[in-house]
Amino acid sequence: MTANRSWLDDIPEDYRGFYLGQPDQQSPPGDVDPDRSLLIGDLGPDQPFALDYRPSSAAPSVIYLSTAADWIEVAPNIEMLIERLGI
């Protein structure tokens, strides 16, 4: 995760709040912790997806930045994501 730690530094200061999000119990997690996540791809402009290591360092959840509702969990772990994708 240290190689990924500075991804937020590349984003202009006035846009950082958008990328960090806010905690949201309705659509968890709502936010992202750059020190406890690893960006693994991009679904489109301003739609990164990441492994979120806050719930578990051994089995991170998979989250993405929704244009409608901050960071949303796609799957509780990578195995579940792969199963849902039918791979």
PDB file of C-alpha atoms in Angstrom:
ATOM      1  CA  MET A   1       0.000   0.000   0.000  1.00  0.00           C
ATOM      2  CA  THR A   2       2.945   2.342   0.379  1.00  0.00           C
ATOM      3  CA  ALA A   3       3.358   2.619  -3.400  1.00  0.00           C
ATOM      4  CA  ASN A   4      -0.261   3.776  -3.557  1.00  0.00           C
ATOM      5  CA  ARG A   5      -0.132   6.108  -0.551  1.00  0.00           C
ATOM      6  CA  SER A   6       0.406   9.286  -2.575  1.00  0.00           C
ATOM      7  CA  TRP A   7      -2.436   8.955  -5.103  1.00  0.00           C
ATOM      8  CA  LEU A   8      -4.335  11.753  -3.390  1.00  0.00           C
ATOM      9  CA  ASP A   9      -1.325  14.074  -3.763  1.00  0.00           C
ATOM     10  CA  ASP A  10      -1.883  14.068  -7.537  1.00  0.00           C
ATOM     11  CA  ILE A  11      -5.394  15.518  -7.114  1.00  0.00           C
ATOM     12  CA  PRO A  12      -5.896  19.298  -6.815  1.00  0.00           C
ATOM     13  CA  GLU A  13      -6.712  20.420  -3.276  1.00  0.00           C
ATOM     14  CA  ASP A  14     -10.241  21.598  -4.108  1.00  0.00           C
ATOM     15  CA  TYR A  15     -11.194  18.133  -5.506  1.00  0.00           C
ATOM     16  CA  ARG A  16      -9.784  16.014  -2.682  1.00  0.00           C
ATOM     17  CA  GLY A  17     -13.027  16.038  -0.699  1.00  0.00           C
ATOM     18  CA  PHE A  18     -14.832  14.478  -3.663  1.00  0.00           C
ATOM     19  CA  TYR A  19     -12.302  11.658  -3.864  1.00  0.00           C
ATOM     20  CA  LEU A  20     -12.169  11.035  -0.113  1.00  0.00           C
ATOM     21  CA  GLY A  21     -15.939  10.972   0.335  1.00  0.00           C
ATOM     22  CA  GLN A  22     -17.827  10.967   3.635  1.00  0.00           C
ATOM     23  CA  PRO A  23     -18.705   7.991   5.866  1.00  0.00           C
ATOM     24  CA  ASP A  24     -22.183   6.776   4.892  1.00  0.00           C
ATOM     25  CA  GLN A  25     -24.127   4.093   6.773  1.00  0.00           C
ATOM     26  CA  GLN A  26     -26.776   3.920   4.002  1.00  0.00           C
ATOM     27  CA  SER A  27     -24.219   3.105   1.255  1.00  0.00           C
ATOM     28  CA  PRO A  28     -21.067   2.020   3.053  1.00  0.00           C
ATOM     29  CA  PRO A  29     -18.335   2.813   3.336  1.00  0.00           C
ATOM     30  CA  GLY A  30     -18.900   6.242   1.739  1.00  0.00           C
ATOM     31  CA  ASP A  31     -15.293   7.264   2.209  1.00  0.00           C
ATOM     32  CA  VAL A  32     -11.825   5.940   1.508  1.00  0.00           C
ATOM     33  CA  ASP A  33      -8.616   6.016   3.525  1.00  0.00           C
ATOM     34  CA  PRO A  34      -5.677   6.483   1.120  1.00  0.00           C
ATOM     35  CA  ASP A  35      -3.359   4.870   3.677  1.00  0.00           C
ATOM     36  CA  ARG A  36      -5.541   1.737   3.951  1.00  0.00           C
ATOM     37  CA  SER A  37      -6.550   1.242   0.313  1.00  0.00           C
ATOM     38  CA  LEU A  38      -5.033   0.226  -2.975  1.00  0.00           C
ATOM     39  CA  LEU A  39      -6.357   1.628  -6.248  1.00  0.00           C
ATOM     40  CA  ILE A  40      -6.591  -1.257  -8.717  1.00  0.00           C
ATOM     41  CA  GLY A  41      -8.352   0.263 -11.691  1.00  0.00           C
ATOM     42  CA  ASP A  42     -10.654   2.845 -13.169  1.00  0.00           C
ATOM     43  CA  LEU A  43     -14.213   2.301 -14.411  1.00  0.00           C
ATOM     44  CA  GLY A  44     -14.132   5.604 -16.262  1.00  0.00           C
ATOM     45  CA  PRO A  45     -13.297   9.246 -15.677  1.00  0.00           C
ATOM     46  CA  ASP A  46     -13.230   9.916 -11.934  1.00  0.00           C
ATOM     47  CA  GLN A  47     -14.467   6.387 -11.120  1.00  0.00           C
ATOM     48  CA  PRO A  48     -11.560   4.513  -9.523  1.00  0.00           C
ATOM     49  CA  PHE A  49     -12.028   1.198  -7.770  1.00  0.00           C
ATOM     50  CA  ALA A  50      -9.915  -0.051  -4.921  1.00  0.00           C
ATOM     51  CA  LEU A  51      -9.193  -2.696  -2.351  1.00  0.00           C
ATOM     52  CA  ASP A  52     -10.198  -1.338   1.058  1.00  0.00           C
ATOM     53  CA  TYR A  53      -8.091  -2.850   3.832  1.00  0.00           C
ATOM     54  CA  ARG A  54      -9.971  -1.225   6.711  1.00  0.00           C
ATOM     55  CA  PRO A  55     -12.333  -4.179   7.307  1.00  0.00           C
ATOM     56  CA  SER A  56      -9.557  -6.790   7.000  1.00  0.00           C
ATOM     57  CA  SER A  57      -5.882  -6.773   6.097  1.00  0.00           C
ATOM     58  CA  ALA A  58      -6.161 -10.377   4.884  1.00  0.00           C
ATOM     59  CA  ALA A  59      -9.378 -10.043   2.863  1.00  0.00           C
ATOM     60  CA  PRO A  60      -9.982  -6.433   1.756  1.00  0.00           C
ATOM     61  CA  SER A  61     -13.351  -5.341   0.450  1.00  0.00           C
ATOM     62  CA  VAL A  62     -13.732  -4.003  -3.089  1.00  0.00           C
ATOM     63  CA  ILE A  63     -15.063  -0.448  -3.390  1.00  0.00           C
ATOM     64  CA  TYR A  64     -15.563   2.071  -6.179  1.00  0.00           C
ATOM     65  CA  LEU A  65     -16.143   5.801  -6.381  1.00  0.00           C
ATOM     66  CA  SER A  66     -19.670   6.310  -7.628  1.00  0.00           C
ATOM     67  CA  THR A  67     -20.525   9.587  -9.313  1.00  0.00           C
ATOM     68  CA  ALA A  68     -23.829   9.488  -7.406  1.00  0.00           C
ATOM     69  CA  ALA A  69     -22.880   8.426  -3.871  1.00  0.00           C
ATOM     70  CA  ASP A  70     -19.215   8.516  -2.855  1.00  0.00           C
ATOM     71  CA  TRP A  71     -17.416   5.183  -2.258  1.00  0.00           C
ATOM     72  CA  ILE A  72     -19.614   2.076  -2.425  1.00  0.00           C
ATOM     73  CA  GLU A  73     -18.716  -1.503  -1.546  1.00  0.00           C
ATOM     74  CA  VAL A  74     -19.024  -3.790  -4.551  1.00  0.00           C
ATOM     75  CA  ALA A  75     -18.023  -6.957  -2.727  1.00  0.00           C
ATOM     76  CA  PRO A  76     -16.942  -7.847   0.815  1.00  0.00           C
ATOM     77  CA  ASN A  77     -13.765  -9.439  -0.606  1.00  0.00           C
ATOM     78  CA  ILE A  78     -12.043 -10.172  -3.913  1.00  0.00           C
ATOM     79  CA  GLU A  79     -13.259 -13.792  -4.002  1.00  0.00           C
ATOM     80  CA  MET A  80     -16.876 -12.642  -3.868  1.00  0.00           C
ATOM     81  CA  LEU A  81     -16.216 -10.130  -6.654  1.00  0.00           C
ATOM     82  CA  ILE A  82     -14.760 -12.855  -8.857  1.00  0.00           C
ATOM     83  CA  GLU A  83     -17.750 -15.104  -8.073  1.00  0.00           C
ATOM     84  CA  ARG A  84     -20.212 -12.321  -8.916  1.00  0.00           C
ATOM     85  CA  LEU A  85     -18.404 -11.675 -12.194  1.00  0.00           C
ATOM     86  CA  GLY A  86     -18.659 -15.361 -13.062  1.00  0.00           C
ATOM     87  CA  ILE A  87     -14.941 -15.722 -13.644  1.00  0.00           C
TER      88      ILE A  87
END
